PDB file of C-alpha atoms in Angstrom:
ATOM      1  CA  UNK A 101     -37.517 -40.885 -14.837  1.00 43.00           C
ATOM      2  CA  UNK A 102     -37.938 -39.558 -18.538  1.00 42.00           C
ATOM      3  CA  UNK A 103     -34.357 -38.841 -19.444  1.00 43.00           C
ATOM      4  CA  UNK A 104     -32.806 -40.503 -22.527  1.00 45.00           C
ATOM      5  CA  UNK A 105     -30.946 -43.480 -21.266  1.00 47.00           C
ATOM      6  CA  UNK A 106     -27.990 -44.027 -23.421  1.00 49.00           C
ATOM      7  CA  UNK A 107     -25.828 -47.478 -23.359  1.00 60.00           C
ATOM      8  CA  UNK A 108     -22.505 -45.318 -21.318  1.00 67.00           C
ATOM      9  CA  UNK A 109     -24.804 -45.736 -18.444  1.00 74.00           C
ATOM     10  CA  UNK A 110     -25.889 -49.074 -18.726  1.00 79.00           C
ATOM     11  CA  UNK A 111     -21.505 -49.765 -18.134  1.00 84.00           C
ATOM     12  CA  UNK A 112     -21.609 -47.294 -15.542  1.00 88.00           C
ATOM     13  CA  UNK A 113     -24.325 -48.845 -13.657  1.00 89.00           C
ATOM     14  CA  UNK A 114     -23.415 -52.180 -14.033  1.00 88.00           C
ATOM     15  CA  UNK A 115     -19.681 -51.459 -12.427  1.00 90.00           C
ATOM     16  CA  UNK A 116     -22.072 -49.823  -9.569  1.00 92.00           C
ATOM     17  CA  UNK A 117     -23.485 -52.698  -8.941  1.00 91.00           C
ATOM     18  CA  UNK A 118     -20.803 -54.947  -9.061  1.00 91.00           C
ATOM     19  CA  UNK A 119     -19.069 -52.765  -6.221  1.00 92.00           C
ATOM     20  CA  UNK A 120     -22.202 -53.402  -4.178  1.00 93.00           C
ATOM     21  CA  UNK A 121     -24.167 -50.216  -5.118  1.00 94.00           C
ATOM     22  CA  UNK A 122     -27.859 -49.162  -4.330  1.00 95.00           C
ATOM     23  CA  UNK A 123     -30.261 -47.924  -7.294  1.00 95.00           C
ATOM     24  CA  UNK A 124     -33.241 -46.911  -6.852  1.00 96.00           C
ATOM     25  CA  UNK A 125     -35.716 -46.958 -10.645  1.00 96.00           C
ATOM     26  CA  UNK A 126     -39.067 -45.251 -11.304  1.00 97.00           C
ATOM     27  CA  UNK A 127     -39.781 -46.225 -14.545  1.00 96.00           C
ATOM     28  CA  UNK A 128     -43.164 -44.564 -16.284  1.00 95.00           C
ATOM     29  CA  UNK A 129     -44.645 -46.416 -19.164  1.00 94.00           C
ATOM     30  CA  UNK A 130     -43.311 -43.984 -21.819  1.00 92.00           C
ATOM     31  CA  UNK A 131     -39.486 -44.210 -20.311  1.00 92.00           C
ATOM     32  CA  UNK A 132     -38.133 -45.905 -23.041  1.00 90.00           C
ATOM     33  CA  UNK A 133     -36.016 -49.186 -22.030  1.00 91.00           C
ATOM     34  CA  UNK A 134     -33.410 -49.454 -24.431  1.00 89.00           C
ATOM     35  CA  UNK A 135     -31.396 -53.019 -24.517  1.00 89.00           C
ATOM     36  CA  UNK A 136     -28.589 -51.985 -22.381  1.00 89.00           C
ATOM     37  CA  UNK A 137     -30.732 -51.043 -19.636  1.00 91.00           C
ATOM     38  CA  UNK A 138     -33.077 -53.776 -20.111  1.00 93.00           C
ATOM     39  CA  UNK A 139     -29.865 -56.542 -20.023  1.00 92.00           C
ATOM     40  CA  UNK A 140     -28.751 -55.136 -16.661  1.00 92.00           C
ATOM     41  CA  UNK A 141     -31.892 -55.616 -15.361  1.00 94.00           C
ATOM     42  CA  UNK A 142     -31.961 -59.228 -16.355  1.00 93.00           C
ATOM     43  CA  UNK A 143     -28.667 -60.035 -15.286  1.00 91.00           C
ATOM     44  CA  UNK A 144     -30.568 -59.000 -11.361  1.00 93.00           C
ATOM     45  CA  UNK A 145     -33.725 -60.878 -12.178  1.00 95.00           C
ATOM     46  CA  UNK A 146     -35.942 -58.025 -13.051  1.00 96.00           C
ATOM     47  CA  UNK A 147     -37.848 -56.643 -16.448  1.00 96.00           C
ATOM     48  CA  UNK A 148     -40.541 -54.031 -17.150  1.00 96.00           C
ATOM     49  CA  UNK A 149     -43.291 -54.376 -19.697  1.00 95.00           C
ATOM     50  CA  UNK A 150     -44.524 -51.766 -21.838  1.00 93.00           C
ATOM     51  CA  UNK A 151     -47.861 -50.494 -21.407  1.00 95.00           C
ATOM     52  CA  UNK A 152     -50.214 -49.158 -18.188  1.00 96.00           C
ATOM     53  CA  UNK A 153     -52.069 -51.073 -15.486  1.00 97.00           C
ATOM     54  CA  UNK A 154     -55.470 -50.973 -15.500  1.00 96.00           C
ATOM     55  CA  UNK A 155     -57.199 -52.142 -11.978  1.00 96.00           C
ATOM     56  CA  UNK A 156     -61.069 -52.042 -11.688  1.00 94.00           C
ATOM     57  CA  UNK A 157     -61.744 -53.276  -8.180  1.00 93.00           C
ATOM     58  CA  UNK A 158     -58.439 -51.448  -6.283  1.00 93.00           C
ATOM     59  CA  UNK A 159     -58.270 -47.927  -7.998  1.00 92.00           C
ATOM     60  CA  UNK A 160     -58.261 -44.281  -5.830  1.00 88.00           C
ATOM     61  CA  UNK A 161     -61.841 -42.538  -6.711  1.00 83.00           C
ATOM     62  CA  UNK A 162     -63.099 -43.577 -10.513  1.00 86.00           C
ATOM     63  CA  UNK A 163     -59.636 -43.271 -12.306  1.00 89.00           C
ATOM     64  CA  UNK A 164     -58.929 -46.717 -13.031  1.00 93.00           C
ATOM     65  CA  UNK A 165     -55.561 -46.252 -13.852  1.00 93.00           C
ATOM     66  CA  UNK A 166     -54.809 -45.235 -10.806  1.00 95.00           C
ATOM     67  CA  UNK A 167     -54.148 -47.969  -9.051  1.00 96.00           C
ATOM     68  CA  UNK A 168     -54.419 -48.752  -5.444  1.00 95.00           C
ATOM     69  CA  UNK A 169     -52.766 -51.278  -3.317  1.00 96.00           C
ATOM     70  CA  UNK A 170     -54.219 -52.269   0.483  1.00 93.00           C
ATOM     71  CA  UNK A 171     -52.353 -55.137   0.816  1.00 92.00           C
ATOM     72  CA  UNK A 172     -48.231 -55.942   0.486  1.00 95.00           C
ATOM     73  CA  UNK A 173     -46.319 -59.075   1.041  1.00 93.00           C
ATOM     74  CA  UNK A 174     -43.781 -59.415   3.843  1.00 93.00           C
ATOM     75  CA  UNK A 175     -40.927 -57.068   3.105  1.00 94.00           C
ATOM     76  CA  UNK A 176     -38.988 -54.803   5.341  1.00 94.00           C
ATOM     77  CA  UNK A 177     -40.267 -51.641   2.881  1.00 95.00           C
ATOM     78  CA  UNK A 178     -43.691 -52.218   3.298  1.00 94.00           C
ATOM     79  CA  UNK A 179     -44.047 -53.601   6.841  1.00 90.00           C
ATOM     80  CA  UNK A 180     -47.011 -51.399   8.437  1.00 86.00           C
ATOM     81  CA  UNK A 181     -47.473 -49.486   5.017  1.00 92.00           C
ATOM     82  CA  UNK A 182     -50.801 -48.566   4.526  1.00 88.00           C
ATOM     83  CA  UNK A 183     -52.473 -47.969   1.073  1.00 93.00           C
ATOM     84  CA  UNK A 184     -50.723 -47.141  -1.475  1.00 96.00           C
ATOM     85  CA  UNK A 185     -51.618 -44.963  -4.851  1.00 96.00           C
ATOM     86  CA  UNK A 186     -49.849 -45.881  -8.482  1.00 97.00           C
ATOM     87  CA  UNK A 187     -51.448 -43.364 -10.713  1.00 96.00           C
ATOM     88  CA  UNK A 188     -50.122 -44.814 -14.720  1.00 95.00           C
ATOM     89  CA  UNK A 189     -47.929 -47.206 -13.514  1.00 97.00           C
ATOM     90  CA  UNK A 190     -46.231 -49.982 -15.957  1.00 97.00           C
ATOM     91  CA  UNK A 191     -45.674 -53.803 -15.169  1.00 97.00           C
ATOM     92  CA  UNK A 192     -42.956 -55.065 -13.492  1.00 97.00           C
ATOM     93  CA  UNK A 193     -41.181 -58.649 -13.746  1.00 96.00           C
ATOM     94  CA  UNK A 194     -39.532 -61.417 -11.990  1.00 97.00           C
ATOM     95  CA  UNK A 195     -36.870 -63.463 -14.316  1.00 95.00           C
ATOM     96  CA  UNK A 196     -34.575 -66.678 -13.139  1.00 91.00           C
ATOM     97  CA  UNK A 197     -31.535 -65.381 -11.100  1.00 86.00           C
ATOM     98  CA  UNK A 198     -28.406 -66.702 -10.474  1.00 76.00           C
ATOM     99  CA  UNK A 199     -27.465 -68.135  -7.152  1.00 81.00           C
ATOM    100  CA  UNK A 200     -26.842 -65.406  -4.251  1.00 84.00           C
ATOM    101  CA  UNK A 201     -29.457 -62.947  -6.076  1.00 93.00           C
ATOM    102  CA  UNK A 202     -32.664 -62.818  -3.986  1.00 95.00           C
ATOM    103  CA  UNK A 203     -35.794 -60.770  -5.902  1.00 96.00           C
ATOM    104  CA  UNK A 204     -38.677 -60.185  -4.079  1.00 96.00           C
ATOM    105  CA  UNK A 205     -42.408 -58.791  -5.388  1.00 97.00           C
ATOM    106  CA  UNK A 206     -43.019 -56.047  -3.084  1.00 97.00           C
ATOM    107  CA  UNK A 207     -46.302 -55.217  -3.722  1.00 97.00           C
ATOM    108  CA  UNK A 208     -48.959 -56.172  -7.424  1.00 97.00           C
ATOM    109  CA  UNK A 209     -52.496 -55.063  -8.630  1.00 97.00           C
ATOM    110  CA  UNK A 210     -55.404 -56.907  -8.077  1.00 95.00           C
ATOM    111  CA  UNK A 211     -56.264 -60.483  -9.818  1.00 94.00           C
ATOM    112  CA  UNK A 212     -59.143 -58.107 -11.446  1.00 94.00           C
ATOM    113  CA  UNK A 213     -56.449 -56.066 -13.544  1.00 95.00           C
ATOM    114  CA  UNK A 214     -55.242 -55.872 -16.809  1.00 95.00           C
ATOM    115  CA  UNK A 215     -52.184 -53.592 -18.504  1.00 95.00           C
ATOM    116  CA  UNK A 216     -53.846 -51.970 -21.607  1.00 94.00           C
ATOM    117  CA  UNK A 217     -50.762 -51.067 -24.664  1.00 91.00           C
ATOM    118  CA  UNK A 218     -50.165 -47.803 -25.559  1.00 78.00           C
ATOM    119  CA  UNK A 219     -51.505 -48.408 -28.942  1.00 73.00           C
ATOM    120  CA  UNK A 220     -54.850 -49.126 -26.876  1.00 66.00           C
ATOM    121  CA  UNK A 221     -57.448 -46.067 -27.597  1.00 58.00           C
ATOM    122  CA  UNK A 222     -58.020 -44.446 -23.732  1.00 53.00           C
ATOM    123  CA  UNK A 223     -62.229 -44.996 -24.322  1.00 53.00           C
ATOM    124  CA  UNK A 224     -62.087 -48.198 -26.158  1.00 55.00           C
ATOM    125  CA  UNK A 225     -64.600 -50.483 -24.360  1.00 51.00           C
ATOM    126  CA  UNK A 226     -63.410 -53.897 -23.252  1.00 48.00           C
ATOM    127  CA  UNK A 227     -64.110 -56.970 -25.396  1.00 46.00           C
ATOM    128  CA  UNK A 228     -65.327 -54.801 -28.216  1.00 47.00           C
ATOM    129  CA  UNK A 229     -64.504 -56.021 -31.817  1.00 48.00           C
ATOM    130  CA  UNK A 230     -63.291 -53.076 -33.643  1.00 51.00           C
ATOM    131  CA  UNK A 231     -60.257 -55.104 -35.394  1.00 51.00           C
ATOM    132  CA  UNK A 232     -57.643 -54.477 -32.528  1.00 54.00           C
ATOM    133  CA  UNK A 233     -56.089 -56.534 -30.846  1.00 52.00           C
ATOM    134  CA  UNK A 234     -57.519 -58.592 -28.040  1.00 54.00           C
ATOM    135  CA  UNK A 235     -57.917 -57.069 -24.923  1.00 58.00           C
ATOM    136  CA  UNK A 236     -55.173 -58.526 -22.140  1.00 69.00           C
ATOM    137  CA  UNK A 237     -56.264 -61.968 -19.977  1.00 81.00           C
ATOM    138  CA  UNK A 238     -57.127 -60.387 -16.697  1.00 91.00           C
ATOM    139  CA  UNK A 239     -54.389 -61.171 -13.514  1.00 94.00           C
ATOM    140  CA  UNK A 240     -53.009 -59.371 -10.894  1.00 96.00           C
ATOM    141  CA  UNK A 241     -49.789 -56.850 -12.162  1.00 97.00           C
ATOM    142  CA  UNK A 242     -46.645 -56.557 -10.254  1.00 97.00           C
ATOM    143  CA  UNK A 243     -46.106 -52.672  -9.526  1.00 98.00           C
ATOM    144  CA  UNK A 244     -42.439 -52.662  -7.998  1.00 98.00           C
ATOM    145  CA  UNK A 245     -39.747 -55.322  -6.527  1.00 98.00           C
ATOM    146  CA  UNK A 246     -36.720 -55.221  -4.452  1.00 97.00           C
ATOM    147  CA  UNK A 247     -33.290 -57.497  -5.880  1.00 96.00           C
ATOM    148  CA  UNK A 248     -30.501 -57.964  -3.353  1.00 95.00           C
ATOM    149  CA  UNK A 249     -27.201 -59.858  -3.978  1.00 94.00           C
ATOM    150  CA  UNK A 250     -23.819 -60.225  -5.528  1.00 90.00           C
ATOM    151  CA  UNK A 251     -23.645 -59.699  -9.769  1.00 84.00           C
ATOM    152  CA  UNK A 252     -21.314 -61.895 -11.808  1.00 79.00           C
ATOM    153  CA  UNK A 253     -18.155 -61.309 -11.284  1.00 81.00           C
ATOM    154  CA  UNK A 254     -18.174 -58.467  -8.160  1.00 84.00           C
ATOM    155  CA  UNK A 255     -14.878 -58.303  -6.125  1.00 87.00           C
ATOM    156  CA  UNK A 256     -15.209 -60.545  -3.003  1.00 86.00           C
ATOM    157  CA  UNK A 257     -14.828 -57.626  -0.581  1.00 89.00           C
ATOM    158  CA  UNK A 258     -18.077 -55.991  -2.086  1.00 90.00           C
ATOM    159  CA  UNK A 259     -20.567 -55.970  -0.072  1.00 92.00           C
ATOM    160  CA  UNK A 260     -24.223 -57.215  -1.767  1.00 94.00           C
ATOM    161  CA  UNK A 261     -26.042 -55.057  -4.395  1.00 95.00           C
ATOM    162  CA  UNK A 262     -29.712 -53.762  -3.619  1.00 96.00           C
ATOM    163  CA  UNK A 263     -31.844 -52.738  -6.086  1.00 96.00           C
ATOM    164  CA  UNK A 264     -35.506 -51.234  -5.903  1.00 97.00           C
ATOM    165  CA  UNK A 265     -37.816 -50.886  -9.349  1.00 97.00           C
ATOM    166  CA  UNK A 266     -41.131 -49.541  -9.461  1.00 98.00           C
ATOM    167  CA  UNK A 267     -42.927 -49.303 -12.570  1.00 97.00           C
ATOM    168  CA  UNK A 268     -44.251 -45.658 -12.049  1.00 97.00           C
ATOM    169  CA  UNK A 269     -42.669 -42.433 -10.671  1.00 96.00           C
ATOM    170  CA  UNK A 270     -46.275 -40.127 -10.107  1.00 96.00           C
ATOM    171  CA  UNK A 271     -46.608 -41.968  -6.825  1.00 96.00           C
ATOM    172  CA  UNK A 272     -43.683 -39.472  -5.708  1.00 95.00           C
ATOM    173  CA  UNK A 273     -44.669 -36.504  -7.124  1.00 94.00           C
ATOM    174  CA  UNK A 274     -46.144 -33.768  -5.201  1.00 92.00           C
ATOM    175  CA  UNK A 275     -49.270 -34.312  -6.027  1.00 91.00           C
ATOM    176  CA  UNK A 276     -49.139 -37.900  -5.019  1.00 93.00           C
ATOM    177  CA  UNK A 277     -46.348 -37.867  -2.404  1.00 93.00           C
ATOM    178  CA  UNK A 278     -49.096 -36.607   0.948  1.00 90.00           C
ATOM    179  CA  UNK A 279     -51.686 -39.151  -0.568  1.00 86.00           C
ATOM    180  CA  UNK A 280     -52.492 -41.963   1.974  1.00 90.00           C
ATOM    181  CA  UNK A 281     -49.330 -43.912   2.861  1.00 93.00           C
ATOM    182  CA  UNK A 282     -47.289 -43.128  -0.495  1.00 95.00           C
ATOM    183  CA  UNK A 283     -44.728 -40.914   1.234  1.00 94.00           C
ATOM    184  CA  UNK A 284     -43.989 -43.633   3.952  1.00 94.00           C
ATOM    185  CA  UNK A 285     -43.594 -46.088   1.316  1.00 96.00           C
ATOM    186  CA  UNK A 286     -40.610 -43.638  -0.939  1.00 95.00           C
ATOM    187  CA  UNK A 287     -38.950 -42.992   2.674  1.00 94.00           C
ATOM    188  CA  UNK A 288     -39.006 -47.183   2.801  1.00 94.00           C
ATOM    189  CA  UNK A 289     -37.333 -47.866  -0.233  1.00 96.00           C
ATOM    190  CA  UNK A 290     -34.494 -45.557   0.339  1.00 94.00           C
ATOM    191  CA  UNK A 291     -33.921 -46.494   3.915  1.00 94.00           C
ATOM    192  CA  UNK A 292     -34.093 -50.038   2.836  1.00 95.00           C
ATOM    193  CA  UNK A 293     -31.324 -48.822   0.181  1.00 95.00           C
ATOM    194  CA  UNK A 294     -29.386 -47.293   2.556  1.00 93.00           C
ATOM    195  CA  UNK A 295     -29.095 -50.562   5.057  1.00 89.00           C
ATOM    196  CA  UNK A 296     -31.324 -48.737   7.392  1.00 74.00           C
ATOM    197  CA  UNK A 297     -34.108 -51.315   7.395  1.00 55.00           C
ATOM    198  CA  UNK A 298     -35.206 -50.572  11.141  1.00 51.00           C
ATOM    199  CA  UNK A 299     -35.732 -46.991  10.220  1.00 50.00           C
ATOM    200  CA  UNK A 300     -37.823 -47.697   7.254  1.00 47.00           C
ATOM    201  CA  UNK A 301     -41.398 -46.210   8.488  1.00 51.00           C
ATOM    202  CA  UNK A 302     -40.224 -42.459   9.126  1.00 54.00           C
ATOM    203  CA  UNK A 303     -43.635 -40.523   8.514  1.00 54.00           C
ATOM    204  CA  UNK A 304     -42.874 -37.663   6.147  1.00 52.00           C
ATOM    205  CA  UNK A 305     -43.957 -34.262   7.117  1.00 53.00           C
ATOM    206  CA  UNK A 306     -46.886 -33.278   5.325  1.00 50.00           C
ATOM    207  CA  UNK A 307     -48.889 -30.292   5.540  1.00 45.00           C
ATOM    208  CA  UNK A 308     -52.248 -31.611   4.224  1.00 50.00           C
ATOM    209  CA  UNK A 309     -55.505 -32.494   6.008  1.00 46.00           C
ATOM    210  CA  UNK A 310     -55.160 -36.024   7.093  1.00 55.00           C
ATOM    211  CA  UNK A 311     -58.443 -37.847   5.158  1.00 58.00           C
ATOM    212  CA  UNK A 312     -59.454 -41.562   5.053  1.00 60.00           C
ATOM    213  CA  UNK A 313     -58.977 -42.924   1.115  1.00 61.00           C
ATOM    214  CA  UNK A 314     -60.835 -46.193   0.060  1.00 62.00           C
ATOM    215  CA  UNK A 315     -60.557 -48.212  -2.888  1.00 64.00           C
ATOM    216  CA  UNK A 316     -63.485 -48.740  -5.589  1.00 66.00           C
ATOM    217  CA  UNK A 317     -64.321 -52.228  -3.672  1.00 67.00           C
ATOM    218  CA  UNK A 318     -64.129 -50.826  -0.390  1.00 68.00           C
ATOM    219  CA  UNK A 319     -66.303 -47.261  -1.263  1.00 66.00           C
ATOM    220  CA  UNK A 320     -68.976 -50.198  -2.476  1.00 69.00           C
ATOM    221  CA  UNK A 321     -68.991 -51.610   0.995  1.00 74.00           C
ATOM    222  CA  UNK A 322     -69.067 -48.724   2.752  1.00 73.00           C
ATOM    223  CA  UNK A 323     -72.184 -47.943   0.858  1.00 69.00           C
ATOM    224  CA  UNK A 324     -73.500 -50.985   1.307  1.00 75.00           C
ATOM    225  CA  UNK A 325     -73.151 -51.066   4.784  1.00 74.00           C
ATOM    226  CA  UNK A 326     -74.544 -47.793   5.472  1.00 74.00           C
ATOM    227  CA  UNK A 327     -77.103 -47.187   2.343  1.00 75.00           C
ATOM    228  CA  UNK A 328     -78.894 -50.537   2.230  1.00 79.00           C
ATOM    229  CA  UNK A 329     -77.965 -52.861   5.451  1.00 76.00           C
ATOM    230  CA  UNK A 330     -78.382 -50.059   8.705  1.00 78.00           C
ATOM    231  CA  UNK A 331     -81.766 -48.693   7.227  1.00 80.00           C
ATOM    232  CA  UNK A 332     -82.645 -51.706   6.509  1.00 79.00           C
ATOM    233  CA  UNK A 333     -82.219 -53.256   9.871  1.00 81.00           C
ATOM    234  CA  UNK A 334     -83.999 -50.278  11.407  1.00 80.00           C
ATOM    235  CA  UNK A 335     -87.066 -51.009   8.810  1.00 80.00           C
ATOM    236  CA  UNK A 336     -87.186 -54.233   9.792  1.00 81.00           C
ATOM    237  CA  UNK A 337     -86.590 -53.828  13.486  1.00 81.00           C
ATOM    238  CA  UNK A 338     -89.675 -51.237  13.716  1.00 80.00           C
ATOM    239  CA  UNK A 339     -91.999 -53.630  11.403  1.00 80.00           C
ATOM    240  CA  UNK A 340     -90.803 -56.454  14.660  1.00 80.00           C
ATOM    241  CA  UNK A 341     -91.840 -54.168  17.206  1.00 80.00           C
ATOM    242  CA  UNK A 342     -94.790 -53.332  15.918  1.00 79.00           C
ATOM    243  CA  UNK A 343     -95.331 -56.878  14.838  1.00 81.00           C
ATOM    244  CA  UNK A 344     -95.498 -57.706  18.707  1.00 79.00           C
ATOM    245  CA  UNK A 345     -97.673 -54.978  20.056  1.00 78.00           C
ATOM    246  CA  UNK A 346    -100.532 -55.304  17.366  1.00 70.00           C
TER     247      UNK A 346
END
């Protein structure tokens, strides 16, 4: 994912496609998206956006750049996926197609998110007034989307294109790969790929100790649930009882 892309491969891809290929793309925010790569993924109804998400209420611990996602449209990648963790992951998005290209959204930040630039300063406080630019309208950030179809101009015998493109490439990585369901999802996308949509949900052998993960919003239920609500039913079911006997 941060190899030079040159414009050779931009031809070479394209002729993939048009012989019905499967391409997968993890695409950081600093992969740099030159014009050839960029027009071929236009000409499938798909773009990325510079920059990285930012998602306050869905994010794994207090890293708010590391973004979580509990909940996925229908797709057959992310049927019975659990949570999912995007650590630095760049915006994703849907353009016009032409007829007999289908693009789907599989899966977006919360409506509580914003993508920050990468001239943005890392500890510059939202809605301050230092002379930068303002910070971006708040809305929900698609992460990754699935095209499927037949390019302009692909032989008639060729059997329909698919295409997967996520806007980050950490969720893979080692050190992201056991986390809650992101090594279900990367075995999804490539059976998808592969035609093998029934086999999509192989579980990945991991080695780690299996552990519950919670977003921001649902650590702040959880705690107050058990911190303010249970003791304070149990106050207030003594103070009844003794209520009755005085």
């Amino acid at each position: 994912p941060h190899s030079t892309y040159v414009p050779a491969e931009s031809k070479i891809l394209d002729d993939y496609l048009r012989r019905g290929g499967r391409l997968l793309l993890l695409l950081d925010p600093a992969f740099p998206v030159d014009a050839g790569l960029a027009a071929l993924l236009g000409s499938v109804g798909l773009a990325v956006d510079a920059g990285t998400i930012i998602d306050p209420l869905n994010h794994l611990g207090t890293n708010e750049d590391q973004v979580a996602v509990p909940y996925y449209p229908p797709h057959p990648i992310t049927d019975r996926i659990a949570m999912t963790v995007f650590p630095g992951a760049r915006p994703v998005r849907l353009l016009p197609t032409a007829n007999g290209i289908a693009v789907t959204a599989l899966f977006a930040s919360s409506g509580e998110s914003r993508v920050r630039p990468a001239t943005e300063p890392l500890d510059r406080p939202v809605g301050s007034a230092d002379g930068q630019p303002p910070v971006a309208a708040k809305g929900p950030a698609i992460i990754a989307a699935a095209a499927e179809g037949r390019v302009s101009g692909a032989p008639p015998e060729a059997p329909p294109f698919r295409i997967v493109l996520v806007g980050n490439s950490q969720f893979v990585t080692n050190a992201f790969f056991p986390q809650v369901a992101n090594g279900e999802l990367a075995i999804g996308m490539v059976q998808w790929l592969a035609g093998a949509a029934a086999a999509a949900h192989v579980t990945p052998e991991t080695y780690s100790m299996r552990e519950i993960a919670l977003t921001n919003r649902e650590m702040r239920r959880v705690f107050l649930v058990v911190e303010i609500l249970l003791p304070l039913s149990v106050a207030l079911f003594g103070v009844g009882v003794w209520w009755r006997r005085r």
